[in-house]
Coordinates of C-alpha atoms and ligand atoms in Angstrom, one line a residue:
M1152 CA -3.5 5.2 -60.6
S1153 CA -5.1 8.1 -62.1
L1154 CA -4.5 11.7 -60.7
I1155 CA -8.0 11.8 -59.6
S1156 CA -7.8 9.0 -57.6
V1157 CA -4.4 10.0 -56.1
R1158 CA -6.3 13.4 -55.4
T1159 CA -9.3 11.6 -53.7
L1160 CA -7.0 9.5 -51.6
L1161 CA -4.7 12.4 -50.4
R1162 CA -8.3 14.0 -49.4
F1163 CA -9.0 11.2 -47.5
Y1164 CA -5.9 10.6 -45.8
L1165 CA -6.1 14.6 -45.0
L1166 CA -10.0 14.0 -43.5
I1167 CA -8.4 11.0 -41.3
L1168 CA -5.9 13.2 -40.2
S1169 CA -7.7 16.0 -39.5
C1170 CA -10.0 13.9 -37.2
F1171 CA -6.9 12.6 -35.1
L1172 CA -5.1 15.9 -34.9
P1173 CA -6.9 18.0 -32.4
L1174 CA -7.3 14.9 -30.2
L1175 CA -3.5 14.3 -30.3
S1176 CA -2.6 18.0 -29.7
C1177 CA -5.1 18.2 -26.9
F1178 CA -3.5 15.2 -25.4
S1179 CA -0.3 16.8 -25.4
Q1180 CA -1.4 20.1 -24.3
D1181 CA -2.6 18.4 -21.2
L1182 CA 0.3 16.7 -20.5
E1183 CA 2.6 19.8 -21.3
Y1184 CA 0.7 22.1 -19.1
A1185 CA 0.6 19.0 -16.1
H1186 CA 4.6 19.1 -16.6
K1187 CA 4.6 22.9 -16.3
V1188 CA 2.4 22.4 -13.1
I1189 CA 4.5 20.1 -11.4
D1190 CA 8.1 21.7 -12.4
T1191 CA 6.5 25.1 -10.9
L1192 CA 5.2 23.7 -7.6
A1193 CA 8.4 21.4 -7.1
S1194 CA 10.7 24.2 -7.7
P1195 CA 13.0 26.1 -5.5
A1196 CA 10.8 28.8 -5.4
M1197 CA 8.3 27.2 -3.7
H1198 CA 10.7 26.2 -1.0
G1199 CA 8.9 22.5 -0.5
R1200 CA 5.5 24.0 -0.4
G1201 CA 6.1 24.1 3.5
Y1202 CA 6.1 26.6 6.2
V1203 CA 9.6 28.0 6.1
N1204 CA 10.0 31.3 3.5
D1205 CA 6.1 31.0 3.2
G1206 CA 6.4 28.0 0.8
D1207 CA 2.6 27.1 1.5
Q1208 CA 1.1 30.9 0.7
I1209 CA 3.3 31.1 -2.6
A1210 CA 2.1 27.6 -3.8
A1211 CA -1.7 28.4 -2.8
N1212 CA -1.5 31.8 -4.8
Y1213 CA -0.3 29.8 -7.7
V1214 CA -3.1 27.4 -7.6
A1215 CA -5.6 30.4 -7.2
K1216 CA -3.8 32.3 -10.2
E1217 CA -4.5 29.2 -12.1
F1218 CA -8.3 29.1 -11.2
E1219 CA -8.6 32.8 -11.8
N1220 CA -7.0 31.8 -15.6
F1221 CA -9.6 29.3 -15.9
K1222 CA -12.2 31.8 -14.6
L1223 CA -13.5 29.5 -12.1
S1224 CA -16.3 30.4 -9.9
K1225 CA -15.3 31.5 -5.9
F1226 CA -17.1 30.9 -2.6
Q1227 CA -17.7 33.7 0.1
T1228 CA -16.2 32.3 3.6
K1229 CA -17.4 35.4 5.5
N1230 CA -18.7 34.6 8.8
V1231 CA -22.1 36.0 10.3
S1232 CA -23.1 36.4 13.8
L1233 CA -26.7 34.6 14.2
L1234 CA -27.8 34.2 18.1
G1235 CA -24.8 34.8 19.3
E1236 CA -23.1 32.0 17.2
T1237 CA -20.7 32.3 14.2
L1238 CA -21.4 30.5 11.4
P1239 CA -20.2 30.4 7.5
V1240 CA -22.2 31.8 5.0
L1241 CA -23.5 29.0 2.8
V1242 CA -24.0 30.7 -0.8
K1243 CA -24.4 29.8 -4.3
P1244 CA -20.8 29.6 -6.5
D1245 CA -22.1 32.6 -8.8
T1246 CA -22.2 35.0 -6.1
L1247 CA -18.7 34.2 -4.5
N1248 CA -15.6 36.1 -4.1
Q1249 CA -12.9 34.2 -2.2
Y1250 CA -10.8 31.3 -3.4
F1251 CA -9.0 30.9 -0.1
Q1252 CA -10.1 29.4 3.1
N1253 CA -8.1 30.4 6.1
F1254 CA -7.1 27.9 9.1
N1255 CA -4.4 27.9 11.4
L1256 CA -1.6 25.1 12.5
S1257 CA 1.4 24.6 14.9
V1258 CA 4.3 23.8 13.5
N1259 CA 8.2 23.3 14.1
T1260 CA 10.4 24.6 11.4
F1261 CA 14.4 25.0 10.5
P1262 CA 15.0 27.9 8.8
S1263 CA 18.2 28.3 9.4
G1264 CA 19.4 24.9 9.4
W1265 CA 21.1 22.2 11.5
G1266 CA 24.0 19.9 11.1
I1267 CA 25.5 17.0 12.7
G1268 CA 29.0 15.5 12.2
L1269 CA 32.2 13.7 13.5
G1270 CA 35.1 14.9 15.0
A1271 CA 36.2 18.5 14.0
K1272 CA 33.3 21.2 13.4
D1273 CA 33.5 21.1 9.3
E1274 CA 32.9 17.4 9.0
L1275 CA 28.8 17.4 8.8
F1276 CA 26.9 14.6 7.2
P1277 CA 25.1 15.7 4.1
A1278 CA 21.7 17.0 5.5
G1279 CA 18.8 15.1 3.9
S1280 CA 20.5 12.4 2.0
I1281 CA 22.9 11.1 4.6
A1282 CA 21.5 12.8 8.0
Q1283 CA 18.0 13.9 8.9
I1284 CA 16.7 15.6 11.8
N1285 CA 14.1 14.5 13.7
P1286 CA 11.4 17.2 12.9
A1287 CA 10.2 17.7 16.6
S1288 CA 14.0 18.6 17.6
P1289 CA 14.6 21.7 19.6
S1290 CA 17.5 24.6 19.0
I1291 CA 20.7 23.9 20.4
T1292 CA 23.9 25.6 20.1
L1293 CA 26.9 23.7 18.6
T1294 CA 27.7 21.2 20.7
K1295 CA 30.5 18.5 21.1
C1296 CA 30.0 15.3 23.4
K1297 CA 31.2 12.1 23.9
I1298 CA 29.3 9.2 22.4
I1299 CA 27.9 6.0 24.2
W1300 CA 26.6 3.3 22.2
L1301 CA 23.4 1.1 22.2
D1302 CA 24.0 -1.7 20.0
S1303 CA 24.0 -5.6 19.9
S1304 CA 27.3 -5.6 21.9
V1305 CA 25.5 -4.1 24.8
V1306 CA 21.9 -5.5 24.3
Y1307 CA 23.5 -9.0 23.9
S1308 CA 25.8 -8.6 27.2
Q1309 CA 23.8 -8.8 30.5
K1310 CA 26.4 -7.2 32.4
K1311 CA 26.5 -4.2 29.9
T1312 CA 22.6 -3.9 29.6
S1313 CA 22.2 -3.9 33.6
V1314 CA 24.7 -1.0 33.8
F1315 CA 23.2 0.7 31.1
L1316 CA 19.6 0.4 32.0
K1317 CA 20.8 2.1 35.5
S1318 CA 22.5 4.8 33.7
R1319 CA 21.8 8.8 32.8
F1320 CA 24.0 10.0 29.6
E1321 CA 23.0 13.9 30.3
D1322 CA 26.4 15.1 28.7
K1323 CA 26.5 12.4 25.9
I1324 CA 25.4 11.3 22.6
L1325 CA 23.7 8.3 22.5
I1326 CA 23.8 6.2 19.6
I1327 CA 21.3 3.6 18.6
D1328 CA 22.4 0.8 16.2
S1329 CA 20.0 -1.9 15.9
K1330 CA 21.8 -3.9 13.2
G1331 CA 21.3 -7.8 14.3
I1332 CA 19.0 -6.9 17.2
T1333 CA 16.1 -8.8 17.5
G1334 CA 13.5 -10.1 20.1
I1335 CA 10.5 -8.5 21.7
E1336 CA 12.2 -7.7 25.1
N1337 CA 15.4 -6.0 23.1
Q1338 CA 13.0 -3.7 21.0
K1339 CA 11.4 -2.3 24.2
V1340 CA 15.0 -1.0 25.4
L1341 CA 15.7 0.3 21.9
N1342 CA 12.4 2.1 21.9
E1343 CA 12.8 3.6 25.3
A1344 CA 15.9 4.8 24.5
R1345 CA 14.5 6.4 21.1
H1346 CA 12.0 8.4 23.5
N1347 CA 15.5 9.2 25.4
A1348 CA 14.6 7.4 29.0
Y1349 CA 18.2 7.9 29.7
G1350 CA 18.5 11.3 29.5
A1351 CA 20.8 12.1 26.6
K1352 CA 21.8 15.3 25.4
C1353 CA 21.1 13.9 21.9
I1354 CA 19.9 10.6 20.1
V1355 CA 21.4 9.4 16.9
E1356 CA 20.3 6.4 15.2
F1357 CA 21.6 4.2 12.5
K1358 CA 19.6 3.5 9.5
N1359 CA 20.1 1.0 6.9
K1360 CA 17.4 2.5 4.5
K1361 CA 16.6 5.6 2.8
L1362 CA 16.0 8.2 5.3
T1363 CA 12.3 10.3 5.1
W1364 CA 10.9 13.2 6.7
D1365 CA 7.9 14.4 8.2
I1366 CA 6.1 17.3 10.1
A1367 CA 5.9 17.8 13.7
Q1368 CA 3.5 20.1 15.5
Q1369 CA 5.3 20.0 18.6
V1370 CA 8.9 20.3 20.1
N1371 CA 10.7 17.6 21.8
T1372 CA 12.8 18.1 24.7
F1373 CA 16.1 16.8 22.9
P1374 CA 17.3 16.7 19.3
S1375 CA 17.5 13.8 17.4
F1376 CA 19.2 12.7 13.9
D1377 CA 19.1 9.5 11.7
I1378 CA 22.3 8.5 9.8
L1379 CA 21.9 6.5 6.7
V1380 CA 24.6 3.8 7.0
P1381 CA 24.5 0.7 4.7
D1382 CA 25.1 -2.6 6.3
S1383 CA 28.2 -2.5 4.1
A1384 CA 29.6 0.5 6.0
N1385 CA 28.3 -0.1 9.4
A1386 CA 31.7 -1.6 10.8
T1387 CA 33.9 1.2 9.0
L1388 CA 31.7 4.3 10.5
H1389 CA 32.1 2.2 14.3
K1390 CA 35.4 2.3 13.7
R1391 CA 35.8 6.1 12.6
I1392 CA 33.1 7.3 15.4
N1393 CA 35.2 5.4 18.1
A1394 CA 38.4 6.6 17.0
T1395 CA 37.5 10.2 17.7
G1396 CA 35.0 9.3 20.7
T1397 CA 32.7 12.4 19.9
M1398 CA 30.2 13.8 17.8
H1399 CA 29.0 17.7 17.4
F1400 CA 25.6 18.9 16.4
Y1401 CA 23.6 22.0 16.1
V1402 CA 20.0 22.8 15.4
E1403 CA 18.1 26.1 15.0
N1404 CA 14.2 25.6 15.1
K1405 CA 11.5 27.9 14.8
F1406 CA 7.9 26.6 16.5
L1407 CA 5.2 28.7 14.6
K1408 CA 2.1 28.9 16.8
E1409 CA -1.0 29.3 15.2
Y1410 CA 0.8 30.0 11.7
K1411 CA -1.6 30.9 9.4
T1412 CA -2.5 28.7 5.8
Q1413 CA -5.0 28.2 3.8
N1414 CA -7.4 25.6 1.4
V1415 CA -7.6 26.9 -2.1
I1416 CA -11.2 26.0 -3.5
A1417 CA -12.9 26.9 -6.8
C1418 CA -16.2 25.8 -8.6
V1419 CA -17.9 25.3 -12.4
K1420 CA -21.4 25.5 -11.9
G1421 CA -23.5 23.0 -13.2
T1422 CA -26.0 23.4 -16.1
Q1423 CA -28.7 21.5 -14.9
Y1424 CA -28.1 20.3 -11.2
P1425 CA -26.3 23.4 -9.2
D1426 CA -26.8 22.3 -6.3
S1427 CA -25.3 19.1 -6.8
F1428 CA -22.0 18.8 -6.4
I1429 CA -19.0 16.4 -7.6
V1430 CA -15.7 17.3 -5.9
F1431 CA -11.8 16.7 -7.1
S1432 CA -9.4 17.2 -4.2
A1433 CA -5.5 17.2 -4.4
H1434 CA -3.3 18.7 -1.4
Y1435 CA -1.0 21.4 -2.5
D1436 CA 1.4 21.6 0.7
H1437 CA 4.4 19.2 1.2
L1438 CA 7.0 19.2 3.7
G1439 CA 9.1 22.3 3.1
Q1440 CA 12.7 23.5 3.4
M1441 CA 15.4 23.1 6.1
G1442 CA 17.8 25.6 6.4
K1443 CA 19.2 27.1 3.2
G1444 CA 18.6 25.3 -0.2
I1445 CA 17.7 21.9 1.3
Y1446 CA 14.1 21.3 0.4
M1447 CA 11.6 18.5 -0.4
P1448 CA 10.3 19.2 -3.8
G1449 CA 7.4 16.9 -3.3
A1450 CA 6.8 16.2 -7.2
N1451 CA 5.0 13.1 -7.1
D1452 CA 3.5 13.9 -3.4
N1453 CA 1.6 15.9 -4.4
A1454 CA 2.6 18.2 -7.4
S1455 CA 1.4 15.4 -9.5
G1456 CA -2.2 15.4 -8.3
C1457 CA -2.4 19.1 -8.5
A1458 CA -1.4 18.7 -12.0
M1459 CA -4.3 16.6 -12.4
L1460 CA -6.6 18.8 -10.9
L1461 CA -5.8 21.9 -12.8
N1462 CA -6.2 19.9 -15.9
L1463 CA -9.8 19.1 -14.7
A1464 CA -10.4 22.5 -13.8
S1465 CA -9.3 23.7 -17.4
Y1466 CA -11.3 20.9 -19.2
Y1467 CA -14.5 21.6 -16.9
S1468 CA -14.4 25.4 -17.5
K1469 CA -14.4 25.0 -21.5
N1470 CA -17.1 21.8 -21.2
P1471 CA -19.4 22.9 -18.7
P1472 CA -20.9 20.0 -16.6
V1473 CA -24.4 18.9 -15.7
C1474 CA -23.8 18.9 -11.8
S1475 CA -21.5 21.4 -10.2
I1476 CA -17.9 20.4 -10.0
V1477 CA -15.8 21.8 -7.2
F1478 CA -12.0 21.8 -7.2
M1479 CA -10.4 21.5 -3.7
A1480 CA -6.6 22.1 -3.3
F1481 CA -5.9 21.4 0.6
G1482 CA -3.2 22.6 2.4
A1483 CA -1.5 20.8 5.6
E1484 CA -2.3 17.5 4.6
E1485 CA 1.2 16.4 5.5
A1486 CA 0.8 17.7 9.1
G1487 CA -2.0 15.4 9.6
L1488 CA -4.9 15.9 6.9
L1489 CA -5.4 19.2 8.7
G1490 CA -7.0 21.0 5.5
S1491 CA -9.5 18.7 4.7
K1492 CA -10.3 18.1 8.3
F1493 CA -11.1 22.0 8.7
Y1494 CA -13.2 22.2 5.5
V1495 CA -15.1 19.3 6.7
E1496 CA -15.8 21.0 10.1
H1497 CA -16.4 24.3 7.9
P1498 CA -18.0 23.4 4.9
F1499 CA -19.2 26.0 2.2
F1500 CA -22.1 24.0 1.3
P1501 CA -23.7 21.1 3.4
L1502 CA -21.7 18.1 3.0
K1503 CA -25.0 15.8 1.8
Q1504 CA -24.8 18.1 -1.5
I1505 CA -21.8 16.2 -2.7
K1506 CA -22.9 13.2 -4.7
F1507 CA -19.0 11.7 -4.5
L1508 CA -15.3 13.1 -3.9
I1509 CA -12.3 12.1 -6.1
N1510 CA -9.1 12.7 -4.2
L1511 CA -6.0 12.7 -6.1
D1512 CA -2.5 12.0 -4.3
L1513 CA 0.7 10.3 -5.8
L1514 CA -0.3 10.4 -9.8
G1515 CA 3.0 10.6 -11.6
T1516 CA 3.5 6.7 -12.7
G1517 CA 0.6 4.3 -13.5
D1518 CA 2.9 1.6 -15.2
E1519 CA 1.1 -1.1 -12.7
G1520 CA -2.4 0.8 -12.6
I1521 CA -4.1 2.5 -9.9
T1522 CA -5.3 1.6 -6.6
V1523 CA -8.6 2.8 -5.3
V1524 CA -8.8 3.5 -1.6
N1525 CA -12.6 2.9 -0.5
G1526 CA -13.1 0.8 -3.6
A1527 CA -14.1 -1.9 -1.6
I1528 CA -16.6 0.1 0.3
Y1529 CA -18.5 2.3 -2.5
K1530 CA -18.7 -0.9 -4.6
T1531 CA -21.4 0.4 -7.3
E1532 CA -19.0 3.2 -8.1
F1533 CA -15.9 0.9 -8.0
E1534 CA -17.6 -1.4 -10.5
A1535 CA -18.5 1.4 -12.6
L1536 CA -14.9 2.6 -12.7
V1537 CA -13.6 -0.7 -13.7
K1538 CA -16.0 -1.4 -16.4
L1539 CA -15.2 2.1 -17.9
N1540 CA -11.7 1.1 -18.0
E1541 CA -12.1 -2.3 -19.7
Q1542 CA -14.4 -0.6 -22.4
K1543 CA -11.5 1.8 -22.7
K1544 CA -8.6 0.0 -22.1
Y1545 CA -6.9 2.9 -20.2
L1546 CA -4.8 1.1 -17.2
T1547 CA -3.6 -2.6 -16.7
Q1548 CA -5.4 -2.9 -13.4
I1549 CA -7.3 -1.3 -11.0
K1550 CA -6.9 -2.3 -7.4
S1551 CA -9.3 -2.0 -4.6
R1552 CA -8.3 -1.1 -0.9
G1553 CA -10.9 -0.7 2.2
K1554 CA -10.9 2.5 4.4
A1555 CA -7.5 3.9 5.1
A1556 CA -6.8 7.6 7.0
N1557 CA -4.1 8.1 4.4
S1558 CA -5.0 11.1 2.5
D1559 CA -7.8 13.9 2.2
H1560 CA -10.6 11.9 1.4
Y1561 CA -10.5 10.5 5.2
F1562 CA -12.7 13.0 6.9
F1563 CA -15.2 13.2 4.1
S1564 CA -15.8 9.5 4.2
E1565 CA -15.8 9.5 7.9
N1566 CA -18.9 12.0 7.8
G1567 CA -20.7 10.3 5.3
V1568 CA -19.4 11.9 2.0
K1569 CA -18.9 9.0 -0.7
S1570 CA -15.3 9.2 -1.5
F1571 CA -12.3 7.7 -3.2
F1572 CA -8.7 8.4 -3.2
I1573 CA -7.0 7.4 -6.1
Y1574 CA -3.2 7.1 -6.4
T1575 CA -0.8 5.5 -9.4
L1576 CA 1.5 2.4 -9.0
G1577 CA 4.5 1.5 -10.4
G1578 CA 7.7 3.1 -11.2
I1579 CA 9.6 5.5 -8.6
K1580 CA 10.6 5.1 -5.1
A1581 CA 11.2 8.6 -4.1
Y1582 CA 8.5 9.4 -1.1
H1583 CA 9.0 12.2 1.8
D1584 CA 12.6 12.7 0.8
I1585 CA 14.7 15.0 -1.4
Y1586 CA 14.6 12.6 -4.5
D1587 CA 11.0 13.3 -5.1
R1588 CA 11.8 15.3 -8.2
P1589 CA 10.2 16.2 -11.4
E1590 CA 12.7 14.7 -13.7
T1591 CA 12.2 11.3 -12.0
L1592 CA 8.1 11.4 -12.7
P1593 CA 7.4 9.6 -16.2
L1594 CA 3.7 10.7 -15.8
T1595 CA 3.1 7.2 -17.8
K1596 CA -0.3 6.8 -17.4
F1597 CA -1.1 10.5 -16.8
E1598 CA -3.4 11.0 -19.5
D1599 CA -5.1 8.0 -19.1
V1600 CA -6.1 8.3 -16.0
F1601 CA -7.5 11.8 -16.8
R1602 CA -9.7 10.4 -19.4
L1603 CA -11.0 7.7 -17.0
L1604 CA -11.6 10.4 -14.6
I1605 CA -13.9 12.3 -17.2
D1606 CA -15.8 9.5 -18.2
F1607 CA -16.3 8.4 -14.4
T1608 CA -17.8 11.9 -13.9
D1609 CA -20.1 11.5 -16.7
F1610 CA -21.2 8.4 -14.8
L1611 CA -21.6 10.0 -11.6
E1612 CA -23.3 13.0 -13.1
L1613 CA -26.0 10.5 -14.4
K1614 CA -26.5 8.7 -11.5
Ligands
LIG1397 ZN1 0.5 13.0 -0.2

């Protein structure tokens, strides 16, 4: 081979390489940024993005700062009095000055913690992993109580059941163990006990599956706890509890009435149709912190969706879209879709100007493809999405579902806004627990979902 032909070949390779390099580095930048967003939102400094130590506000400030970095437009949310009524001003993105939309919620929190244990004071079950508190529990000072069982030995003995049903247990801890109990009538007895029909001081329930947590907007009159007891450990724990005959517990709750939280909303103005909006949404809130140091990281739910939202914001800030694209990071989703509900009731521009909304929640995996909630309702858009995926071979499957009130798309579609909710399938099992951590997220198909969303938006813009 002559020197010239080697040079030509080298040039050819360099040319090929230079075509792909920007693409490769652009991909890796997106993914690197996604990891950074997830690590930040799921870090201890965000306190689980709930209502202890202002976790929600710290997270909202972070999202707003990122919007600011991408120089996204803001909406003005100032209210004006018009014929005695207060209405939000609907103004175009360019003139606007506010990323936050504030609203209030009431929520029960545990800033100082809680504990439950056997016998002596220091033998507490590890909080979050082995023991979990009912989020509606009230405060109670350290109390040691005798125990009373509601288990198969009671339920399957007519004599014991009839005594139990007539009893009150004001000074006792009632332990519900449903292992081996079946039948509708028996389940009714268990359910009544769970609601404390027998007036116990505290309710404890054995659970043989991973414990999860939630948010309560009210406070019960009695504290209750779940204890993780695998079937293999059930008999041993029964024996240990019976040996002491007592358990002890304490709870310090703080009920926040009308706590101020927020949605974070920004826009990239469309070059041709600025009054026509495509919306991407993702909730940034999660379940928060209990006591000192125990928090729910919410990496998959929903730091992953926020990472996608911010990646899209970054992309469209550099590649101006034809229609306006709005990025909505909702608060208080975990408290019952409160942020998105508030937005639908107080929109920045008429809802009918939204061409389509894509809600992103749980995007950390993708090994088994994605599911599209509302895919069975908006069939034209769903078919377009599937076709784009087949052309580009991004994901192994796209499943379709009907309507479901399971994330922030819900109140939009209930109010006539066409919308999808997309979540990834496969991979991890952590959900609403202390195990939903950044290091467990493979982000297997994150870039493919990103590309698919860009292609789908191109389709929506031209529709
Ligand atoms: Zn979620």
